[in-house]
Short mmCIF file of C-alpha atoms in Angstrom, two decimals:
data_model
loop_
_atom_site.label_atom_id
_atom_site.label_comp_id
_atom_site.label_asym_id
_atom_site.label_seq_id
_atom_site.Cartn_x
_atom_site.Cartn_y
_atom_site.Cartn_z
CA ASP J 243 0.00 0.00 0.00
CA THR J 244 2.64 2.49 -1.18
CA ALA J 245 1.53 6.08 -0.59
CA VAL J 246 3.00 7.58 -3.77
CA SER J 247 3.84 5.13 -6.50
CA GLN J 248 5.35 5.87 -9.86
CA THR J 249 6.10 3.63 -12.81
CA PRO J 250 8.36 2.63 -14.36
CA LYS J 251 11.29 2.68 -11.96
CA TYR J 252 13.81 2.65 -14.83
CA LEU J 253 13.33 3.88 -18.37
CA VAL J 254 15.99 3.61 -21.07
CA THR J 255 15.14 5.01 -24.46
CA GLN J 256 16.64 6.62 -27.52
CA MET J 257 16.69 10.27 -28.50
CA GLY J 258 13.60 11.40 -30.32
CA ASN J 259 11.26 8.91 -28.69
CA ASP J 260 8.15 9.79 -26.68
CA LYS J 261 7.68 8.30 -23.23
CA SER J 262 5.36 8.56 -20.24
CA ILE J 263 5.81 8.21 -16.50
CA LYS J 264 2.79 7.46 -14.35
CA CYS J 265 2.15 8.52 -10.76
CA GLU J 266 -0.59 7.67 -8.31
CA GLN J 267 -1.12 8.65 -4.68
CA ASN J 268 -3.49 7.05 -2.21
CA LEU J 269 -3.09 9.65 0.53
CA GLY J 270 -6.13 11.69 -0.46
CA HIS J 271 -3.91 14.72 -1.08
CA ASP J 272 -5.11 17.57 -3.22
CA THR J 273 -1.78 18.66 -4.68
CA MET J 274 0.67 16.65 -6.79
CA TYR J 275 4.07 17.54 -8.20
CA TRP J 276 6.79 16.51 -10.57
CA TYR J 277 10.38 17.16 -9.53
CA LYS J 278 13.52 16.52 -11.54
CA GLN J 279 16.89 15.57 -10.01
CA ASP J 280 19.67 16.19 -12.48
CA SER J 281 23.23 14.90 -12.57
CA LYS J 282 24.33 17.61 -10.13
CA LYS J 283 21.77 16.31 -7.64
CA PHE J 284 19.61 19.44 -7.79
CA LEU J 285 15.97 18.62 -7.04
CA LYS J 286 13.88 21.12 -8.96
CA ILE J 287 10.16 21.50 -9.25
CA MET J 288 8.71 21.12 -12.72
CA PHE J 289 4.94 21.18 -12.22
CA SER J 290 2.29 21.17 -9.55
CA TYR J 291 -1.38 20.37 -9.87
CA ASN J 292 -4.18 20.98 -7.40
CA ASN J 293 -7.37 19.04 -7.96
CA LYS J 294 -6.47 18.48 -11.63
CA GLU J 295 -5.67 22.14 -12.18
CA LEU J 296 -2.16 23.27 -13.19
CA ILE J 297 -0.77 25.59 -10.52
CA ILE J 298 2.99 25.76 -11.11
CA ASN J 299 4.84 25.39 -14.41
CA GLU J 300 8.51 26.13 -13.89
CA THR J 301 9.68 27.14 -17.36
CA VAL J 302 9.84 23.54 -18.47
CA PRO J 303 10.14 22.91 -22.25
CA ASN J 304 6.75 22.25 -23.78
CA ARG J 305 7.98 18.80 -24.77
CA PHE J 306 7.00 17.95 -21.20
CA SER J 307 3.26 17.70 -20.73
CA PRO J 308 1.72 16.72 -17.40
CA LYS J 309 -1.75 15.26 -17.33
CA SER J 310 -3.96 14.82 -14.29
CA PRO J 311 -7.04 12.70 -15.02
CA ASP J 312 -8.10 12.96 -11.36
CA LYS J 313 -6.58 14.29 -8.18
CA ALA J 314 -4.97 10.96 -7.34
CA HIS J 315 -3.02 10.72 -10.60
CA LEU J 316 -0.44 12.92 -12.28
CA ASN J 317 1.29 11.54 -15.33
CA LEU J 318 4.21 13.05 -17.21
CA HIS J 319 4.53 12.69 -20.95
CA ILE J 320 7.76 13.65 -22.67
CA ASN J 321 7.97 14.14 -26.43
CA SER J 322 11.09 14.06 -28.60
CA LEU J 323 13.40 13.01 -25.81
CA GLU J 324 16.85 14.63 -25.68
CA LEU J 325 20.07 13.54 -24.01
CA GLY J 326 19.68 16.33 -21.44
CA ASP J 327 16.40 14.85 -20.26
CA SER J 328 18.34 12.05 -18.57
CA ALA J 329 17.62 12.44 -14.86
CA VAL J 330 15.63 10.99 -11.99
CA TYR J 331 12.03 12.20 -11.99
CA PHE J 332 10.15 12.23 -8.69
CA CYS J 333 6.44 12.48 -8.23
CA ALA J 334 5.18 13.90 -4.93
CA SER J 335 1.98 14.92 -3.22
CA SER J 336 0.93 17.10 -0.32
CA GLN J 337 -2.32 18.04 1.34
CA GLU J 338 -2.05 21.75 0.67
CA GLY J 339 1.00 23.50 -0.71
CA THR J 340 4.40 22.84 0.79
CA GLY J 341 4.85 25.32 3.62
CA ASP J 342 3.68 23.30 6.56
CA SER J 343 2.35 20.36 4.61
CA PRO J 344 5.34 18.15 3.79
CA LEU J 345 5.73 16.51 0.43
CA HIS J 346 5.44 12.74 0.14
CA PHE J 347 7.67 11.50 -2.64
CA GLY J 348 7.56 8.44 -4.83
CA ASN J 349 10.72 6.38 -5.30
CA GLY J 350 11.65 8.04 -8.56
CA THR J 351 11.96 7.06 -12.21
CA ARG J 352 15.49 6.99 -13.58
CA LEU J 353 15.27 8.07 -17.21
CA THR J 354 18.28 7.43 -19.45
CA VAL J 355 18.23 8.82 -22.96
CA THR J 356 20.84 7.34 -25.31
CA ASP D 256 21.17 30.95 -8.90
CA GLN D 257 21.35 28.52 -6.00
CA GLN D 258 19.14 29.92 -3.27
CA VAL D 259 19.62 27.03 -0.86
CA LYS D 260 23.15 25.78 -0.32
CA GLN D 261 24.55 22.81 1.51
CA ASN D 262 28.27 23.37 1.30
CA SER D 263 29.33 20.05 2.80
CA PRO D 264 28.69 17.24 0.33
CA SER D 265 29.53 14.61 2.94
CA LEU D 266 29.93 14.11 6.67
CA SER D 267 31.18 11.15 8.69
CA VAL D 268 30.26 10.77 12.37
CA GLN D 269 30.74 8.01 14.89
CA GLU D 270 27.74 6.22 16.30
CA GLY D 271 26.50 7.89 19.46
CA ARG D 272 28.00 11.27 18.61
CA ILE D 273 26.20 14.37 17.37
CA SER D 274 25.73 14.96 13.65
CA ILE D 275 25.38 18.59 12.56
CA LEU D 276 24.26 19.30 9.02
CA ASN D 277 24.30 22.87 7.79
CA CYS D 278 22.32 24.82 5.26
CA ASP D 279 22.52 28.42 4.06
CA TYR D 280 19.98 30.35 2.04
CA THR D 281 19.90 33.66 0.23
CA ASN D 282 16.20 34.42 -0.26
CA SER D 283 14.80 36.33 2.71
CA MET D 284 11.27 35.57 1.49
CA PHE D 285 11.54 31.92 2.50
CA ASP D 286 9.04 31.34 5.29
CA TYR D 287 9.31 27.63 5.98
CA PHE D 288 12.30 25.32 6.12
CA LEU D 289 12.30 21.55 5.94
CA TRP D 290 14.75 18.69 6.11
CA TYR D 291 14.33 15.55 4.06
CA LYS D 292 16.22 12.30 4.30
CA LYS D 293 16.90 10.11 1.30
CA TYR D 294 18.07 6.51 1.09
CA PRO D 295 19.45 5.12 -2.20
CA ALA D 296 16.80 4.20 -4.79
CA GLU D 297 14.07 5.80 -2.68
CA GLY D 298 12.37 9.16 -2.70
CA PRO D 299 13.13 11.81 -0.06
CA THR D 300 11.14 11.46 3.15
CA PHE D 301 10.18 14.34 5.37
CA LEU D 302 12.11 14.60 8.61
CA ILE D 303 11.45 17.88 10.41
CA SER D 304 10.48 21.46 9.62
CA ILE D 305 10.59 24.91 11.13
CA SER D 306 8.65 28.08 10.52
CA SER D 307 10.56 31.31 9.97
CA ILE D 308 8.97 32.75 13.11
CA LYS D 309 10.74 30.18 15.29
CA ASP D 310 14.38 29.54 15.98
CA LYS D 311 14.24 25.94 17.14
CA ASN D 312 12.13 22.85 16.62
CA GLU D 313 12.75 19.50 18.21
CA ASP D 314 11.46 16.04 17.42
CA GLY D 315 13.07 13.19 19.31
CA ARG D 316 16.72 12.90 18.29
CA PHE D 317 16.33 15.61 15.64
CA THR D 318 16.52 19.35 16.26
CA VAL D 319 16.51 22.09 13.67
CA PHE D 320 17.90 25.52 14.47
CA LEU D 321 17.18 28.61 12.42
CA ASN D 322 19.27 31.80 12.47
CA LYS D 323 17.39 34.25 10.28
CA SER D 324 19.90 37.06 10.57
CA ALA D 325 22.61 34.76 9.26
CA LYS D 326 20.25 33.01 6.83
CA HIS D 327 21.45 29.72 8.21
CA LEU D 328 19.84 26.60 9.53
CA SER D 329 21.22 23.41 10.91
CA LEU D 330 19.99 19.93 11.71
CA HIS D 331 21.32 18.23 14.81
CA ILE D 332 21.00 14.49 15.25
CA VAL D 333 21.90 13.15 18.66
CA PRO D 334 22.77 10.45 19.28
CA SER D 335 23.61 9.44 15.73
CA GLN D 336 22.73 5.89 14.72
CA PRO D 337 23.89 3.76 11.77
CA GLY D 338 20.36 3.89 10.33
CA ASP D 339 20.76 7.66 10.02
CA SER D 340 23.25 7.14 7.18
CA ALA D 341 21.56 8.76 4.20
CA VAL D 342 21.56 11.93 2.12
CA TYR D 343 19.95 14.89 3.89
CA PHE D 344 18.33 17.65 1.87
CA CYS D 345 17.57 21.08 3.21
CA ALA D 346 14.58 22.77 1.56
CA ALA D 347 12.90 26.15 1.85
CA SER D 348 9.42 27.25 0.93
CA THR D 349 7.93 30.45 -0.44
CA GLY D 350 4.36 31.32 -1.18
CA THR D 351 1.23 30.10 0.49
CA GLY D 352 -1.21 27.28 -0.04
CA THR D 353 -1.22 25.53 -3.36
CA ALA D 354 1.10 28.09 -4.97
CA SER D 355 3.94 27.41 -2.56
CA LYS D 356 6.98 25.56 -3.80
CA LEU D 357 10.10 24.06 -2.33
CA THR D 358 13.65 24.94 -3.25
CA PHE D 359 16.12 22.21 -2.37
CA GLY D 360 19.81 22.19 -1.57
CA THR D 361 22.08 19.61 -3.19
CA GLY D 362 22.23 17.40 -0.13
CA THR D 363 24.79 16.21 2.42
CA ARG D 364 25.65 12.54 2.60
CA LEU D 365 25.86 11.46 6.25
CA GLN D 366 27.78 8.32 7.12
CA VAL D 367 27.42 7.09 10.69
CA THR D 368 30.21 4.69 11.53
CA LEU D 369 30.34 2.05 14.24
#
């Protein structure tokens, strides 16, 4: 009964391909996020959704398109993958914002673009 | 533009001793600070937080200190245990409610030795 689960755990693909990462939370949280951890170990927010509505979009290339079919799911679709997209992508959720409502993270998806 | 900095990439401490992890920030608008702990191949998990209106928060073996004038916070773990060996991320929050977002440091790897 994992709280925040994301699939797949590993994803290896070639440049130019399109891929998706799925995320589901069973915590009943209203807000979900995608974070990216790059090779320098920076964890940076990409998107946040609240009740299926996009709240934060941190100047991410429009090749990245999040989709939230309901408040328990936030998927990430990436078009025309590039070498620089290689990173670990973390899904997270929180009850309301991040100030005093800690994020609950999934275990990450390691994306390798060759 | 790294607003949250953890200048020590690693720290080694003997079991039973105190571990002190440090974090500096530059944005005076941050109003909430959090520490996350991360084991390999897992997502970060929330450890402890502190509001900018406080200077100390304690939870069992973990205490976070905030010095706003110095824009510095620290996490004290005492006594340190082998299970504490992990990467610790400092994070800071701006904004309120669903629009708030976390900015992370690059982490400090703590190794607790026997």
